[in-house]
Coordinates of C-alpha atoms in Angstrom, one line a residue:
M23 CA -10.5 -26.5 26.8
T24 CA -8.9 -28.2 23.9
D25 CA -5.4 -29.6 24.7
N26 CA -2.5 -27.6 23.2
L27 CA -4.7 -25.0 21.6
K28 CA -3.4 -21.5 21.8
S29 CA -5.4 -18.3 21.4
G30 CA -4.9 -14.7 22.2
F31 CA -5.0 -11.0 21.2
V32 CA -2.0 -9.5 19.4
A33 CA -1.7 -5.7 19.1
I34 CA 0.1 -4.6 16.0
I35 CA 1.8 -1.3 16.8
G36 CA 4.2 1.1 15.1
R37 CA 4.4 4.5 13.5
S38 CA 2.3 5.5 10.5
N39 CA 2.8 3.8 7.1
V40 CA 5.1 1.0 8.2
G41 CA 2.7 -1.7 6.8
K42 CA 0.6 -2.7 9.8
S43 CA -2.7 -3.0 7.8
T44 CA -0.9 -4.6 4.9
L45 CA 0.5 -7.3 7.1
M46 CA -2.9 -8.0 8.8
N47 CA -4.7 -8.2 5.4
Y48 CA -2.0 -10.6 4.1
I49 CA -2.3 -12.9 7.0
I50 CA -6.1 -13.3 6.9
G51 CA -6.2 -13.2 3.1
Y52 CA -8.9 -10.5 2.8
K53 CA -8.8 -6.8 2.6
I54 CA -10.4 -5.6 5.9
A55 CA -8.1 -2.7 6.8
I56 CA -7.6 0.0 4.3
V57 CA -4.1 0.9 3.0
A58 CA -2.9 4.2 1.7
N59 CA 0.4 6.1 1.6
K60 CA -0.9 8.8 4.0
P61 CA -0.2 9.2 7.7
Q62 CA -3.0 8.2 10.1
T63 CA -4.9 6.1 7.6
T64 CA -6.0 3.7 10.4
R65 CA -8.0 5.7 12.9
G66 CA -9.4 3.2 15.3
K67 CA -8.7 -0.4 16.4
I68 CA -9.4 -2.9 13.6
Q69 CA -9.8 -6.5 14.7
T70 CA -9.3 -9.5 12.5
V71 CA -9.2 -13.2 13.3
Y72 CA -6.7 -15.8 12.0
T73 CA -7.6 -19.4 12.8
E74 CA -5.7 -22.6 12.1
D75 CA -5.0 -26.0 13.7
R76 CA -2.7 -24.5 16.4
G77 CA -5.4 -22.1 17.6
Q78 CA -6.5 -18.5 16.9
I79 CA -4.8 -15.2 16.7
V80 CA -7.0 -12.1 17.1
F81 CA -5.0 -9.3 15.5
Q82 CA -5.6 -5.7 16.5
D83 CA -4.4 -3.2 13.9
T84 CA -3.8 0.2 15.6
P85 CA -3.4 3.8 14.5
G86 CA 0.2 4.9 13.8
V87 CA 1.8 6.4 16.9
H88 CA 2.0 10.2 16.5
L89 CA 1.8 13.5 18.4
P90 CA -1.9 14.3 18.9
K91 CA -3.0 17.6 17.4
N92 CA -6.8 17.4 17.8
E93 CA -9.5 15.5 19.6
L94 CA -9.6 12.8 16.9
S95 CA -5.8 12.1 17.1
K96 CA -6.1 12.1 20.9
R97 CA -8.7 9.3 20.6
M98 CA -6.5 7.5 18.1
M99 CA -3.6 7.5 20.6
F100 CA -6.0 6.4 23.4
A101 CA -7.0 3.4 21.2
V102 CA -3.3 2.5 20.8
T103 CA -2.6 2.5 24.6
N104 CA -5.8 0.6 25.2
C105 CA -4.7 -2.2 22.8
I106 CA -1.3 -2.3 24.3
N107 CA -2.8 -2.7 27.8
D108 CA -5.4 -5.3 26.7
A109 CA -3.4 -7.5 24.4
D110 CA -1.7 -10.8 25.3
M111 CA 1.3 -9.8 23.3
L112 CA 2.7 -7.1 21.1
L113 CA 3.9 -7.1 17.5
W114 CA 5.9 -4.0 16.7
L115 CA 6.4 -3.2 13.0
V116 CA 9.2 -0.9 11.8
E117 CA 10.8 0.3 8.6
P118 CA 14.2 -1.3 7.6
N119 CA 16.2 1.6 8.9
S120 CA 18.9 1.7 11.6
Y121 CA 18.0 5.3 12.5
I122 CA 15.8 5.3 15.6
G123 CA 13.4 8.3 15.4
D124 CA 11.3 10.1 18.0
R125 CA 8.2 8.0 17.3
E126 CA 10.1 4.8 17.8
R127 CA 11.4 6.1 21.1
D128 CA 7.8 7.1 22.0
I129 CA 6.7 3.5 21.3
A130 CA 9.6 2.1 23.4
N131 CA 8.5 4.3 26.3
L132 CA 4.8 3.2 25.9
I133 CA 5.7 -0.5 26.3
R134 CA 8.7 -0.1 28.6
D135 CA 6.9 -1.5 31.6
T136 CA 5.0 -4.3 29.9
K137 CA 5.4 -7.8 31.0
K138 CA 4.0 -9.1 27.7
P139 CA 6.0 -10.8 25.0
V140 CA 7.1 -8.3 22.3
I141 CA 8.1 -9.3 18.8
L142 CA 9.8 -6.8 16.4
A143 CA 9.0 -7.3 12.7
I144 CA 11.3 -5.4 10.4
N145 CA 9.1 -4.8 7.4
K146 CA 10.0 -4.4 3.7
C147 CA 13.2 -6.5 4.0
D148 CA 12.6 -8.6 0.8
K149 CA 15.0 -6.5 -1.2
L150 CA 17.7 -6.2 1.5
Q151 CA 20.7 -8.4 1.9
N152 CA 21.4 -10.0 5.3
T153 CA 24.4 -7.7 5.8
M154 CA 22.1 -4.7 5.5
V155 CA 19.6 -6.1 8.0
L156 CA 22.1 -6.8 10.8
P157 CA 22.8 -3.2 11.7
I158 CA 19.0 -2.5 11.9
I159 CA 18.6 -5.5 14.3
D160 CA 21.6 -4.2 16.4
A161 CA 20.1 -0.7 16.6
Y162 CA 16.7 -2.0 17.9
R163 CA 18.3 -4.4 20.3
R164 CA 19.9 -1.4 22.0
L165 CA 16.4 0.3 22.1
Y166 CA 14.4 -2.5 23.7
D167 CA 14.8 -6.1 24.9
F168 CA 12.6 -7.9 22.3
D169 CA 11.7 -11.5 22.7
E170 CA 12.3 -12.0 19.0
I171 CA 13.3 -9.9 15.9
I172 CA 12.2 -11.1 12.5
P173 CA 12.8 -9.4 9.1
I174 CA 9.7 -9.8 6.9
S175 CA 7.8 -8.4 3.9
A176 CA 4.1 -7.8 4.6
K177 CA 3.5 -7.1 0.9
N178 CA 4.7 -10.4 -0.5
G179 CA 4.6 -12.6 2.6
T180 CA 8.4 -13.2 3.0
K181 CA 8.9 -14.9 6.4
V182 CA 5.3 -14.2 7.5
S183 CA 4.9 -17.9 8.2
E184 CA 8.0 -17.7 10.5
L185 CA 6.4 -14.7 12.2
L186 CA 3.2 -16.7 12.8
D187 CA 5.3 -19.5 14.3
S188 CA 6.8 -17.1 16.7
I189 CA 3.4 -15.6 17.7
F190 CA 2.0 -19.0 18.5
K191 CA 5.1 -19.7 20.5
Y192 CA 4.3 -16.9 22.9
L193 CA 0.5 -17.0 22.9
P194 CA -1.2 -18.4 26.0
Y195 CA -3.0 -21.8 25.9
G196 CA -6.8 -21.4 25.6
D197 CA -9.9 -22.0 23.5
K198 CA -10.8 -19.9 20.5
F199 CA -12.6 -16.7 21.0
Y200 CA -14.5 -16.8 17.6
D201 CA -15.9 -19.3 15.3
D202 CA -13.5 -20.7 12.7
D203 CA -15.1 -18.8 9.8
T204 CA -14.9 -15.4 11.5
L205 CA -12.5 -12.9 9.8
T206 CA -13.4 -9.7 11.6
D207 CA -15.7 -8.1 14.1
Q208 CA -16.0 -5.0 11.9
P209 CA -19.6 -4.2 10.7
I210 CA -19.9 -4.5 6.9
R211 CA -21.1 -0.9 6.7
H212 CA -18.0 0.3 8.5
I213 CA -15.7 -1.6 6.1
V214 CA -17.6 -0.1 3.1
S215 CA -17.2 3.4 4.5
E216 CA -13.5 2.8 5.0
L217 CA -13.0 1.5 1.4
I218 CA -14.5 4.7 0.1
R219 CA -12.2 6.7 2.4
E220 CA -9.2 4.8 1.1
K221 CA -9.9 5.8 -2.5
A222 CA -10.3 9.4 -1.4
L223 CA -7.0 9.2 0.5
R224 CA -5.2 7.9 -2.6
L225 CA -6.7 10.5 -5.0
L226 CA -6.7 13.6 -2.9
D227 CA -3.6 15.6 -2.2
K228 CA -2.0 17.4 0.7
E229 CA -4.0 18.2 3.9
I230 CA -7.4 17.3 2.6
P231 CA -7.4 13.5 3.4
H232 CA -6.7 14.2 7.1
G233 CA -10.0 16.2 7.3
I234 CA -12.4 13.7 5.8
A235 CA -14.6 11.0 7.1
V236 CA -17.2 8.8 5.5
Y237 CA -20.5 7.5 6.8
I238 CA -23.1 5.3 5.2
D239 CA -26.5 6.8 4.8
K240 CA -28.3 3.8 3.3
M241 CA -27.2 0.3 2.4
Y242 CA -29.7 -2.3 1.2
D243 CA -30.2 -5.0 -1.4
T244 CA -33.0 -5.0 -4.1
K245 CA -35.8 -7.4 -3.6
K246 CA -34.3 -9.9 -6.0
G247 CA -30.9 -9.5 -4.2
T248 CA -29.0 -8.9 -7.5
L249 CA -28.0 -5.3 -6.6
T250 CA -26.7 -3.6 -3.5
N251 CA -27.6 0.1 -3.2
I252 CA -25.4 2.3 -1.2
E253 CA -25.6 6.0 -0.4
A254 CA -22.6 7.5 1.4
T255 CA -21.5 10.9 2.5
I256 CA -17.9 12.2 2.5
V257 CA -17.5 14.8 5.3
C258 CA -14.8 17.5 5.0
E259 CA -13.9 20.5 7.1
K260 CA -13.9 23.4 4.6
N261 CA -16.0 24.6 1.6
S262 CA -12.8 24.8 -0.5
H263 CA -12.1 21.1 0.3
K264 CA -15.7 20.2 -0.8
G265 CA -15.1 21.7 -4.2
I266 CA -11.8 19.7 -4.6
I267 CA -13.4 16.5 -3.5
I268 CA -16.3 16.9 -6.0
G269 CA -14.0 18.1 -8.8
K270 CA -14.9 19.8 -12.0
D271 CA -18.3 18.6 -13.2
G272 CA -18.1 16.0 -10.4
S273 CA -15.1 14.3 -11.9
M274 CA -13.2 13.6 -8.7
L275 CA -16.2 12.3 -6.9
K276 CA -16.9 9.9 -9.8
R277 CA -13.3 8.6 -9.7
I278 CA -13.5 8.0 -6.0
G279 CA -16.8 6.2 -6.5
S280 CA -15.6 4.1 -9.4
L281 CA -12.5 2.8 -7.6
A282 CA -14.4 2.2 -4.4
R283 CA -17.2 0.3 -6.2
V284 CA -14.7 -2.3 -7.4
D285 CA -13.6 -3.3 -3.9
I286 CA -17.1 -3.0 -2.4
E287 CA -18.4 -5.5 -5.0
K288 CA -15.7 -8.0 -4.0
L289 CA -16.6 -7.5 -0.4
V290 CA -20.4 -7.9 -0.7
E291 CA -20.2 -10.3 -3.7
N292 CA -22.8 -8.4 -5.5
Q293 CA -23.2 -5.6 -8.1
V294 CA -23.2 -2.3 -6.4
N295 CA -25.0 1.0 -7.1
L296 CA -22.9 3.6 -5.2
K297 CA -24.0 7.2 -4.8
L298 CA -21.7 9.6 -3.0
F299 CA -22.4 13.0 -1.5
V300 CA -20.1 15.6 0.1
K301 CA -20.9 17.7 3.2
V302 CA -19.0 20.3 5.2
R303 CA -18.7 20.0 9.0
K304 CA -16.2 22.6 10.2
D305 CA -13.6 21.3 12.6
W306 CA -15.3 18.0 13.1
R307 CA -12.0 16.4 14.3
D308 CA -12.3 18.5 17.5
N309 CA -16.0 17.7 18.0
N310 CA -16.6 14.5 20.0
T311 CA -20.3 14.4 18.9
H312 CA -19.2 14.2 15.2
I313 CA -16.4 11.8 15.9
K314 CA -18.8 9.4 17.7
S315 CA -21.4 9.8 14.9
F316 CA -18.9 8.4 12.4
E317 CA -18.5 5.3 14.5
L318 CA -14.7 5.6 14.3
F319 CA -14.2 4.0 17.7
T320 CA -16.0 1.2 19.6
D321 CA -15.0 2.3 23.1

C-alpha cells in the first residue's frame, strides 16, 4: 500500500434535482451522468472515478430520494439504501433553503444510525451572500450532526476544491481501486442510451418522461472506423405517448436524435449515424423483466 494514499467510495445522496449529477460531472470533467430538470432523472447507481496525487474518490451518484409508486421507483430507492450502506462516507446535497421538507427528513432518518462521515454540501450558493447561507446551515445543524457543512456551486465549481479537500480528509487510507485513467465503470452503450433519454426528458412535457426508457439495439463502427452506427429504441407506456414522442411527421423524434447525436459524438469521438425507434410496453415500470432488460440496475 502506498504511504499516505487515500481511497474510498462516496455516495452522493439527496432529493431529486438538487445537482448531484451536475456536481459529479464537474468533478471528473466529463459528462457521464445525464442532467435534466425532471424528477428521478437518475434511475440507478452511476459510478465515476476521480484520481489525483492524494488518492482516489469513487463517487456513486444515486437516484433522488422519493416515495416509491411503482416497481421501478422501489428499485431506485433500494439502490439509494445500498449505496448508503456500502459507501465509506456520504455526501448529502441540498438546495439553499432553510425549510426542511419531508424528503430531507426521510434522508436524515435513512442515515441516522450510520457511523460514517457525512458532509453536507449546500448547492447553488454562488449567488447568495454569507448572511443568507448562515440560516440554512443552522437549520441543517438542527436536523443532523454533520462532520462538515460546505456551501458550493456544482454548476460553476465554487468551493468544489474545498469540498474535495474535506472528502479526502475523511477517506480511509488505502490503494486505488481503479487505474488512473478510469473515469467510470458504466458501459459505453449505457451512457449512450442515457444521453438519448436526457434529450427526451428535456423536450417532452408532463408525465411522459417518467414512463420512458431507452435501450441500444445495435452499436458498431464501419470497417474504416470513420462512422459509428447506432440504432436505439425509446420505450413508452401508452400509444398516445408514442405519438407525442414521434411528433408530426417524425419532428419530435428528429429533434431528440439531433440533440443526442451531438453529445454522443463527443463521447465516442467519431461521427455518428443515429436511428431512433419508438415502442410501447404497457406498465413496464411495474414489470421486473422489462426493468432488467433495460439494464437500469447492476445489482
